[in-house]
Coordinates of C-alpha atoms and ligand atoms in Angstrom, one line a residue:
M1 CA -35.8 -25.4 -16.7
D2 CA -33.0 -23.6 -18.6
Y3 CA -30.6 -25.2 -15.3
D4 CA -30.4 -27.4 -12.7
I5 CA -27.9 -24.8 -10.4
L6 CA -28.0 -21.1 -10.9
I7 CA -24.7 -19.9 -8.6
L8 CA -24.9 -16.1 -8.1
G9 CA -21.5 -14.5 -7.7
G10 CA -18.4 -15.3 -9.1
G11 CA -15.8 -14.8 -5.8
I12 CA -13.9 -17.5 -4.5
I13 CA -17.1 -19.1 -2.3
G14 CA -19.2 -19.3 -6.0
C15 CA -16.0 -20.5 -7.9
S16 CA -15.0 -23.0 -6.0
V17 CA -19.1 -24.0 -5.3
A18 CA -18.9 -24.4 -9.4
Y19 CA -16.0 -26.5 -9.0
E20 CA -17.3 -28.7 -6.4
L21 CA -20.4 -29.2 -8.2
S22 CA -19.4 -29.6 -11.9
K23 CA -18.2 -33.0 -10.2
Y24 CA -21.7 -34.2 -10.9
N25 CA -24.2 -34.7 -14.0
F26 CA -25.5 -30.8 -13.4
N27 CA -26.3 -28.3 -16.0
I28 CA -25.1 -25.4 -14.1
A29 CA -24.8 -21.7 -15.1
L30 CA -22.6 -19.0 -12.9
I31 CA -24.0 -15.4 -12.9
E32 CA -21.0 -12.8 -11.9
R33 CA -21.9 -8.8 -12.7
D34 CA -18.1 -8.4 -13.3
Y35 CA -15.8 -8.5 -16.5
D36 CA -14.2 -11.9 -14.2
I37 CA -14.5 -13.8 -12.1
A38 CA -12.8 -12.8 -8.3
D39 CA -12.9 -9.3 -9.2
D40 CA -12.9 -8.3 -5.4
I41 CA -10.0 -10.3 -4.1
S42 CA -7.0 -8.1 -3.3
F43 CA -4.4 -7.3 -5.7
V44 CA -1.9 -8.1 -4.0
N45 CA -2.8 -11.8 -4.0
T46 CA -2.1 -13.6 -0.5
S47 CA -4.2 -14.4 1.7
I48 CA -3.4 -15.9 5.4
V49 CA -4.5 -20.0 5.7
Y50 CA -5.9 -20.0 9.0
D51 CA -6.4 -23.5 11.0
G52 CA -9.3 -22.9 13.3
S53 CA -6.8 -22.4 15.8
E54 CA -7.5 -18.5 16.2
T55 CA -11.2 -17.9 16.6
S56 CA -14.0 -18.4 19.2
D57 CA -16.3 -19.5 17.1
D58 CA -16.3 -23.5 16.9
V59 CA -17.8 -23.4 13.6
M60 CA -16.0 -21.5 12.2
A61 CA -12.6 -23.2 13.5
G62 CA -14.1 -26.5 12.1
L63 CA -14.5 -25.2 8.1
E64 CA -11.0 -23.2 9.0
Y65 CA -9.5 -26.8 9.7
I66 CA -11.1 -28.3 6.7
G67 CA -10.4 -25.7 4.4
N68 CA -7.0 -25.2 5.1
S69 CA -6.5 -29.2 4.6
I70 CA -8.6 -29.4 1.5
M71 CA -6.7 -26.5 -0.2
Q72 CA -3.4 -27.9 0.0
E73 CA -4.2 -30.6 -1.7
T74 CA -6.2 -28.5 -4.6
C75 CA -3.2 -26.6 -4.7
E76 CA -1.1 -29.1 -5.2
K77 CA -3.6 -30.3 -7.7
F78 CA -3.6 -26.8 -9.6
K79 CA -0.3 -25.7 -9.1
V80 CA -1.5 -22.5 -7.5
P81 CA 0.9 -21.1 -4.9
F82 CA 0.2 -22.3 -1.1
K83 CA 3.1 -22.4 1.1
K84 CA 3.0 -23.5 4.9
I85 CA 4.9 -20.9 6.3
G86 CA 3.7 -21.0 10.3
A87 CA 2.5 -18.2 11.9
L88 CA 3.5 -16.6 15.4
R89 CA 1.3 -14.7 17.3
V90 CA 3.1 -12.8 19.8
V91 CA 2.2 -10.4 23.1
S92 CA 3.9 -8.3 25.3
D93 CA 1.8 -7.9 28.1
D94 CA 0.1 -10.1 31.1
N95 CA -3.1 -9.8 29.5
G96 CA -2.5 -10.6 26.3
V97 CA -0.2 -14.0 27.7
K98 CA -3.8 -14.6 29.1
K99 CA -5.7 -14.4 25.5
L100 CA -2.9 -16.6 24.2
E101 CA -3.2 -19.4 27.0
E102 CA -6.7 -19.6 26.0
M103 CA -6.5 -20.0 22.5
Y104 CA -4.0 -22.7 22.8
D105 CA -6.5 -24.6 25.4
R106 CA -9.1 -24.3 22.7
A107 CA -7.1 -25.3 20.0
K108 CA -5.6 -28.5 21.9
K109 CA -10.1 -29.5 23.0
R110 CA -10.4 -28.6 19.4
G111 CA -7.6 -31.7 18.3
I112 CA -5.4 -29.1 16.3
D113 CA -2.0 -30.7 16.3
G114 CA 1.0 -28.6 15.4
V115 CA -0.3 -25.7 17.8
Y116 CA 2.3 -24.6 20.6
L117 CA 2.9 -21.7 23.4
I118 CA 6.6 -20.8 23.3
D119 CA 8.6 -18.6 25.8
D120 CA 10.3 -15.2 24.8
K121 CA 13.5 -17.2 23.9
D122 CA 11.7 -19.7 21.6
V123 CA 10.1 -16.7 19.8
Y124 CA 13.3 -15.0 19.1
D125 CA 15.1 -18.0 17.9
I126 CA 12.3 -18.6 15.5
E127 CA 12.3 -14.8 14.4
P128 CA 15.4 -13.3 15.6
N129 CA 14.4 -9.6 13.9
I130 CA 11.2 -9.3 15.8
N131 CA 11.7 -5.8 17.3
S132 CA 9.5 -5.6 20.6
D133 CA 10.1 -7.0 23.9
I134 CA 7.7 -10.1 23.7
K135 CA 6.7 -12.0 26.8
K136 CA 5.2 -15.2 25.3
G137 CA 4.5 -16.7 21.8
L138 CA 1.7 -19.3 20.2
Y139 CA 3.4 -20.7 17.0
S140 CA 1.7 -23.0 14.9
E141 CA 2.7 -24.4 12.1
N142 CA -0.1 -25.5 9.9
I143 CA -0.9 -21.7 8.7
A144 CA 0.1 -20.9 5.3
I145 CA -0.7 -18.6 2.8
V146 CA -1.8 -19.0 -0.6
A147 CA -2.5 -16.7 -3.6
P148 CA -6.4 -16.8 -3.6
Y149 CA -6.9 -14.9 -7.3
D150 CA -4.7 -18.3 -8.6
L151 CA -6.8 -20.6 -6.7
A152 CA -10.3 -18.9 -7.6
I153 CA -9.0 -19.1 -11.7
A154 CA -8.6 -22.3 -11.2
Y155 CA -11.4 -23.7 -9.1
A156 CA -13.2 -21.5 -12.6
E157 CA -10.9 -22.7 -15.5
V158 CA -11.6 -26.3 -14.3
A159 CA -15.6 -26.0 -13.9
S160 CA -15.9 -24.4 -16.6
D161 CA -13.8 -27.2 -18.8
N162 CA -16.3 -29.6 -16.8
G163 CA -19.5 -27.6 -18.3
V164 CA -20.2 -25.1 -15.9
N165 CA -21.6 -22.1 -17.6
F166 CA -19.4 -18.6 -16.8
R167 CA -21.9 -16.0 -17.4
L168 CA -19.7 -12.2 -17.1
E169 CA -21.3 -9.5 -17.7
E170 CA -24.9 -9.9 -16.3
E171 CA -26.3 -8.3 -13.1
V172 CA -28.9 -10.6 -10.5
L173 CA -31.8 -8.0 -10.7
N174 CA -34.6 -10.4 -8.8
I175 CA -35.2 -13.9 -7.7
Q176 CA -38.4 -15.2 -7.9
N177 CA -40.0 -18.7 -6.1
L178 CA -41.9 -20.8 -8.5
A179 CA -44.3 -23.9 -8.1
K180 CA -41.1 -25.8 -8.7
G181 CA -37.5 -24.4 -8.4
F182 CA -37.0 -20.5 -9.6
R183 CA -36.8 -17.7 -12.1
V184 CA -33.9 -15.5 -11.8
T185 CA -33.8 -12.1 -13.6
T186 CA -30.6 -10.6 -14.8
N187 CA -30.3 -7.5 -16.9
K188 CA -30.2 -9.6 -19.9
N189 CA -32.1 -12.5 -19.5
K190 CA -34.4 -14.7 -17.3
F191 CA -33.6 -18.0 -16.4
T192 CA -35.3 -21.2 -14.4
C193 CA -33.8 -23.3 -12.4
K194 CA -34.2 -26.2 -9.4
V195 CA -31.6 -24.8 -7.2
V196 CA -30.3 -21.1 -6.5
V197 CA -26.8 -21.0 -4.4
N198 CA -26.5 -17.5 -3.8
T199 CA -22.9 -16.5 -2.8
I200 CA -23.5 -12.4 -3.0
P201 CA -22.5 -10.9 0.0
H202 CA -24.0 -7.4 0.5
E203 CA -26.0 -6.4 -3.3
I204 CA -29.4 -5.3 -2.7
Y205 CA -32.0 -7.5 -5.2
I206 CA -35.5 -8.3 -5.1
R207 CA -36.3 -11.7 -4.0
E208 CA -39.9 -13.3 -4.1
N209 CA -42.1 -10.6 -5.9
G210 CA -41.1 -7.6 -4.5
K211 CA -40.3 -8.6 -1.5
V212 CA -36.6 -6.8 -0.7
E213 CA -34.4 -9.3 1.2
D214 CA -32.8 -8.5 4.2
K215 CA -29.0 -7.9 3.0
E216 CA -25.4 -8.9 4.3
F217 CA -26.0 -10.9 7.8
V218 CA -23.8 -9.4 10.1
S219 CA -23.9 -11.1 13.6
D220 CA -23.8 -9.8 17.1
E221 CA -20.4 -10.0 17.4
S222 CA -19.5 -8.4 14.1
Y223 CA -17.3 -5.1 14.2
F224 CA -15.9 -3.5 11.4
K225 CA -12.2 -1.9 11.8
N226 CA -9.9 -0.2 9.4
M227 CA -7.1 -2.4 8.0
S228 CA -3.9 -0.4 6.6
Y229 CA -1.3 -2.3 4.2
L230 CA 1.8 -1.5 3.5
L231 CA 3.9 -3.9 0.7
V232 CA 7.0 -3.8 1.7
D233 CA 9.5 -4.7 -1.3
D234 CA 12.4 -7.5 -1.4
N235 CA 15.3 -4.9 -0.5
Y236 CA 14.3 -4.3 3.4
K237 CA 17.0 -6.3 5.0
N238 CA 15.0 -7.3 8.6
K239 CA 12.1 -8.8 7.4
L240 CA 10.1 -11.3 8.9
N241 CA 9.9 -15.0 7.4
K242 CA 6.9 -16.3 9.0
I243 CA 2.9 -14.7 9.7
I244 CA 3.6 -12.7 12.8
I245 CA 0.6 -10.9 14.0
E246 CA 1.5 -8.8 17.3
T247 CA -1.6 -8.0 19.6
L248 CA -0.9 -4.4 20.6
D249 CA -4.0 -4.3 22.5
K250 CA -8.0 -5.2 22.4
N251 CA -8.8 -3.5 19.3
T252 CA -5.2 -3.0 17.6
F253 CA -3.0 -5.5 16.1
I254 CA 0.2 -5.9 13.6
I255 CA 0.6 -8.3 10.7
S256 CA 3.1 -9.0 9.2
S257 CA 3.2 -11.8 6.0
P258 CA 5.8 -12.7 3.2
T259 CA 3.7 -12.9 0.3
T260 CA 3.4 -15.5 -2.7
T261 CA 5.8 -13.9 -5.2
T262 CA 8.4 -11.0 -3.5
G263 CA 8.1 -8.5 -0.9
S264 CA 6.2 -8.9 2.6
L265 CA 2.8 -7.4 3.5
I266 CA 2.4 -5.5 6.7
G267 CA -1.2 -5.1 8.0
I268 CA -1.9 -2.7 10.7
K269 CA -5.8 -3.0 12.4
S270 CA -7.0 -0.2 14.3
T271 CA -10.1 1.9 15.3
E272 CA -8.9 5.2 13.4
K273 CA -8.2 6.4 10.1
T274 CA -4.2 5.8 10.0
S275 CA -1.7 8.0 8.1
L276 CA 1.8 6.8 6.6
E277 CA 3.4 8.0 9.2
D278 CA 1.4 6.7 11.8
N279 CA 1.0 3.2 10.3
L280 CA 5.3 3.4 10.0
I281 CA 5.1 3.9 13.3
Y282 CA 3.2 1.1 14.3
A283 CA 5.0 -1.5 12.3
N284 CA 8.1 -0.6 14.0
K285 CA 6.7 -1.7 16.7
L286 CA 7.2 -5.0 15.2
L287 CA 9.9 -4.8 12.6
R288 CA 13.2 -3.0 12.6
G289 CA 14.2 -0.1 10.6
L290 CA 11.5 0.1 8.3
D291 CA 11.1 3.4 6.4
K292 CA 9.0 5.3 3.7
N293 CA 11.5 3.5 1.0
N294 CA 11.1 0.8 1.3
I295 CA 7.4 0.4 0.8
N296 CA 6.0 -0.3 -3.2
N297 CA 2.4 0.5 -2.0
L298 CA 0.1 0.8 0.7
F299 CA -3.9 0.2 0.4
R300 CA -6.6 0.3 3.0
E301 CA -9.7 -2.2 3.4
A302 CA -12.7 -2.6 5.7
Y303 CA -11.4 -5.3 8.5
N304 CA -14.8 -7.8 9.5
K305 CA -14.8 -10.5 11.9
D306 CA -17.1 -13.1 12.8
S307 CA -19.9 -11.9 10.8
M308 CA -20.8 -15.3 8.1
L309 CA -24.1 -16.8 7.5
I310 CA -24.5 -19.8 5.5
D311 CA -28.0 -20.6 5.2
D312 CA -29.5 -23.5 4.2
S313 CA -33.2 -23.6 6.1
E314 CA -34.5 -23.4 2.9
I315 CA -33.0 -26.1 1.0
D316 CA -35.9 -28.4 0.5
K317 CA -37.2 -25.5 -1.9
G318 CA -33.8 -25.2 -3.5
Y319 CA -32.0 -22.3 -1.9
I320 CA -29.2 -21.7 0.1
R321 CA -27.4 -18.2 1.1
V322 CA -24.0 -17.6 1.5
T323 CA -23.8 -14.2 3.2
G324 CA -21.7 -11.6 5.2
T325 CA -17.8 -10.9 5.7
H326 CA -15.3 -12.8 7.5
Y327 CA -11.3 -12.1 7.4
G328 CA -10.7 -15.9 6.8
K329 CA -13.6 -16.6 4.0
I330 CA -10.5 -17.7 1.2
T331 CA -10.0 -20.4 4.0
I332 CA -13.2 -21.5 4.7
A333 CA -14.4 -21.5 0.8
P334 CA -13.1 -24.9 -0.1
A335 CA -15.1 -26.6 3.1
I336 CA -18.3 -23.9 2.3
A337 CA -18.0 -25.4 -1.3
K338 CA -17.8 -29.3 -0.3
M339 CA -20.8 -29.0 2.5
L340 CA -22.8 -27.6 0.2
C341 CA -22.2 -29.8 -2.9
D342 CA -22.9 -32.7 -0.7
T343 CA -26.2 -31.1 0.5
I344 CA -27.1 -30.7 -3.1
A345 CA -26.4 -34.1 -4.8
N346 CA -28.1 -35.9 -1.9
N347 CA -31.3 -33.6 -2.4
L348 CA -31.6 -33.4 -6.0
N349 CA -30.0 -37.5 -5.9
C350 CA -27.3 -36.7 -8.5
T351 CA -24.6 -38.8 -9.8
L352 CA -21.0 -38.1 -10.4
K353 CA -19.8 -37.8 -13.6
K354 CA -17.8 -40.4 -15.5
N355 CA -15.6 -38.0 -17.5
F356 CA -15.1 -35.2 -14.8
I357 CA -11.4 -33.8 -16.1
D358 CA -9.9 -32.6 -12.8
K359 CA -7.0 -31.1 -14.1
R360 CA -6.1 -27.8 -14.7
R361 CA -5.0 -26.9 -18.3
E362 CA -0.9 -26.4 -18.0
V363 CA 0.6 -22.9 -17.2
Y364 CA 4.0 -21.8 -18.3
K365 CA 5.8 -19.6 -15.9
F366 CA 9.0 -18.3 -17.5
R367 CA 10.6 -16.6 -15.1
E368 CA 10.2 -20.3 -12.9
L369 CA 11.8 -21.4 -15.2
G370 CA 14.9 -23.5 -16.1
K371 CA 17.1 -22.4 -19.0
K372 CA 16.6 -25.8 -20.6
E373 CA 13.1 -26.0 -20.1
A374 CA 12.8 -22.2 -21.1
N375 CA 14.4 -22.9 -24.6
E376 CA 12.1 -25.8 -25.2
I377 CA 8.7 -23.7 -24.8
I378 CA 10.5 -21.0 -26.7
D379 CA 11.2 -23.4 -29.7
L380 CA 7.5 -24.7 -29.5
D381 CA 6.1 -20.8 -29.2
E382 CA 9.0 -17.7 -29.9
R383 CA 6.4 -15.6 -28.3
Y384 CA 7.9 -17.1 -24.7
G385 CA 10.9 -15.5 -25.4
K386 CA 9.7 -11.5 -25.3
I387 CA 9.3 -9.9 -21.9
I388 CA 6.5 -7.7 -21.9
C389 CA 7.0 -7.3 -17.9
I390 CA 10.4 -6.4 -17.1
C391 CA 9.9 -6.0 -14.2
N392 CA 8.4 -9.3 -13.5
S393 CA 9.9 -11.5 -15.9
I394 CA 6.6 -12.0 -17.9
S395 CA 6.6 -13.1 -21.4
E396 CA 4.5 -12.4 -24.1
G397 CA 3.3 -16.2 -24.4
E398 CA 1.9 -16.4 -20.9
I399 CA 0.0 -13.0 -21.7
V400 CA -1.2 -14.5 -24.8
D401 CA -2.3 -17.5 -23.2
C402 CA -4.0 -15.6 -19.9
I403 CA -6.3 -14.4 -22.9
R404 CA -7.2 -17.9 -24.4
R405 CA -7.5 -20.0 -22.3
P406 CA -10.7 -21.0 -20.7
L407 CA -12.2 -17.9 -18.9
G408 CA -9.0 -16.3 -20.4
A409 CA -8.4 -12.6 -19.4
R410 CA -10.5 -9.2 -21.2
T411 CA -9.4 -6.8 -19.2
V412 CA -5.9 -5.1 -18.6
E413 CA -6.7 -5.7 -14.6
G414 CA -7.3 -9.7 -15.7
V415 CA -3.6 -9.8 -17.3
K416 CA -2.1 -8.5 -14.5
R417 CA -3.8 -10.3 -12.1
R418 CA -3.5 -13.7 -14.0
T419 CA 0.4 -13.1 -15.2
G420 CA 1.8 -11.1 -12.4
S421 CA 3.1 -8.5 -14.9
G422 CA 2.7 -4.8 -13.8
F423 CA 3.3 -5.4 -10.3
G424 CA 7.2 -4.8 -10.2
S425 CA 9.0 -1.8 -8.9
C426 CA 8.0 0.2 -12.2
H427 CA 3.9 -0.5 -11.4
G428 CA 3.3 -1.1 -15.0
S429 CA 5.1 2.0 -16.6
Y430 CA 6.7 -0.3 -19.2
C431 CA 4.2 -2.9 -20.0
Y432 CA 0.7 -1.2 -19.7
E433 CA 0.1 -0.1 -22.9
K434 CA 2.0 -3.4 -24.8
I435 CA -0.8 -5.8 -22.7
V436 CA -3.1 -3.1 -24.1
N437 CA -2.3 -4.1 -27.7
I438 CA -1.8 -7.1 -27.1
L439 CA -5.5 -7.3 -25.6
A440 CA -6.8 -5.5 -28.5
R441 CA -4.9 -8.1 -31.1
E442 CA -6.2 -11.3 -29.2
L443 CA -9.7 -10.6 -28.8
D444 CA -10.0 -8.5 -31.9
K445 CA -10.8 -5.3 -30.8
N446 CA -10.2 -2.1 -31.3
I447 CA -7.9 -0.7 -28.9
T448 CA -10.4 2.4 -27.6
D449 CA -12.5 -0.5 -26.5
I450 CA -9.7 -2.6 -24.1
V451 CA -10.7 -1.1 -20.7
D452 CA -9.0 -1.5 -17.1
D453 CA -11.0 -3.2 -14.9
S454 CA -15.0 -2.5 -16.1
K455 CA -17.0 -1.5 -18.3
N456 CA -16.7 2.3 -17.4
S457 CA -12.7 2.4 -17.8
K458 CA -11.5 2.5 -21.0
V459 CA -7.8 3.1 -21.6
I460 CA -7.8 5.0 -24.5
S461 CA -10.8 7.2 -24.6
S462 CA -10.6 8.4 -28.8
R463 CA -7.9 7.4 -31.3
I464 CA -5.7 10.9 -32.5
K465 CA -6.4 10.7 -36.5
E466 CA -2.6 11.4 -37.4
F467 CA -1.2 8.1 -35.7
K468 CA -1.4 4.5 -36.9
D469 CA -0.4 2.8 -33.7
V470 CA -0.9 4.0 -30.3
Ligands
LIG501 C1 -9.0 -6.9 4.7 C2 -9.2 -8.3 4.6 C3 -7.9 -9.8 4.5 C4 -8.1 -10.6 3.7 N1 -7.9 -11.6 4.8 C5 -7.9 -12.8 4.5 C6 -7.2 -14.0 4.7 O1 -5.8 -13.6 5.1 N2 -7.3 -15.0 4.5 C7 -8.8 -15.4 3.9 O2 -9.2 -16.5 4.5 N3 -9.7 -14.5 3.6 C8 -9.1 -13.2 3.5 N4 -10.1 -12.1 3.7 C9 -11.4 -12.3 3.1 C10 -11.4 -12.3 1.8 O3 -10.9 -12.0 0.9 C11 -13.0 -11.9 0.9 O4 -13.8 -12.3 2.5 C12 -13.3 -13.2 -0.1 O5 -12.9 -12.6 -1.0 C13 -14.9 -12.1 -0.5 O6 -15.1 -13.6 -1.1 P1 -16.7 -13.8 -1.2 O7 -16.9 -15.2 -3.3 O8 -17.5 -14.5 -0.8 O9 -17.1 -12.9 -2.2 P2 -16.6 -11.7 -3.4 O10 -15.4 -11.6 -3.3 O11 -17.0 -10.4 -3.0 O12 -17.4 -12.0 -4.4 C14 -18.9 -11.6 -4.4 C15 -19.4 -11.5 -6.2 O13 -20.6 -11.7 -6.4 C16 -20.8 -10.7 -7.6 N5 -21.9 -10.1 -7.2 C17 -22.1 -8.6 -6.6 N6 -23.3 -8.6 -6.5 C18 -24.4 -9.1 -7.8 C19 -25.4 -9.6 -8.7 N7 -26.3 -8.7 -8.7 N8 -25.3 -10.1 -9.8 C20 -24.9 -10.6 -10.3 N9 -22.8 -11.2 -9.6 C21 -23.0 -10.0 -8.4 C22 -19.5 -9.2 -7.4 O14 -18.8 -8.7 -8.5 C23 -18.7 -10.6 -7.0 O15 -17.6 -11.0 -8.1 C24 -10.1 -10.6 3.7 C25 -10.4 -10.0 3.3 C26 -10.5 -8.6 3.5 C27 -11.3 -7.4 3.7

């Protein structure tokens, strides 16, 4: 066998599974078709870490609860931004009050502490800037925000340092059952393995001699709604400090969350495709005086509810599938990874590695260092004293480090996401070209071979003969 275990897909689920399994004496590879892992996570790099109190599904609630507590520990260990800021769900009509009471009762039945049903006065004590006429609130002090991309990268770096082979730019085309184990065919190779952990959520590929695998699992309860996001800048005066969710009706809610860096994110879930003007009207139902000038960016995503399946019905043959999409998939990733890892280790009767390194190599964030510390780092490497992204104070040292690390960045997007450069108010107009040059130098590539994000996104199509530098 080429590998004991093949993990298919390098999103947050694949990376967390790779990390958990790398604690054991397995020979593991992860196959990802993109240039980078966790490429599908939103560029805002802020996710809510739920606590199991909001969902009606008991299984998801359990996974969220466990995921929340594992994630806090993991983020402390790997120095990933994680802030337990608390979330307040508010309603302004009797129907909404009934729903909050049901949620509260469920949380109590599930034994989730730190969840409180509160009156309008207490709501305004917690968040005086809420604009609506609130009747009741449900406050959970357990709910947090996390930087999901940093978490996925941390999982992957530690897994890589502990021997997991990350095979990027390889697309899985076919999975075949063998008498013992599987053959996985990619666009570049054929591998045999004992166990397949398939975390690809939607893609079409062939399984078992030409039979097309049933794609994404969609439960009866699932529904897809439009989610519009407004990224609000730090100059906005009336920002909310907690995660606030205001339910307007069965199909519409507004969510406001601080990000893990600067500014805040306002999400509007509705059934129709809303314009910027519509979104501002919705947002101002919750916030005071938000206007176009406060908006740094806007984007739209599909919102998915309750459509996940963790299928280990073929575990005896060595096949596990995690499929579907869910609004809390980042939250539950650590719980899923732990659960799958325990099952696989038991099934294969495997032992823990004695020399497992549960530590991420140090990352220096120049903007977070004090003057003395910053000077010490600059004395060691003067590139930390050269600022490339002036909006977010990102130094050349940080960019070089993010390229040279295990699973280092190979695209402009990879550098931006790992370091935070290019996400300031100039949207990268100052640093983009500098990043391209550093990537070319560090990867020993021609500047014309540097890509923004994926194979077909070359930044510079060809060279103009007269100029030596770009
Ligand atoms: C609008 C929105 C808001 C969200 N907010 C939150 C939140 O606040 N909190 C939270 O907990 N969660 C949240 N989520 C959920 C979360 O962001 C995503 O669902 C999660 O990142 C998905 O991770 P994944 O590993 O399952 O899938 P993906 O990230 O899609 O990873 C799958 C990987 O498989 C790769 N792949 C696909 N096909 C192949 C192939 N044939 N061969 C090899 N590789 C392949 C893909 O390139 C991809 O990298 C939100 C989701 C959405 C859409």
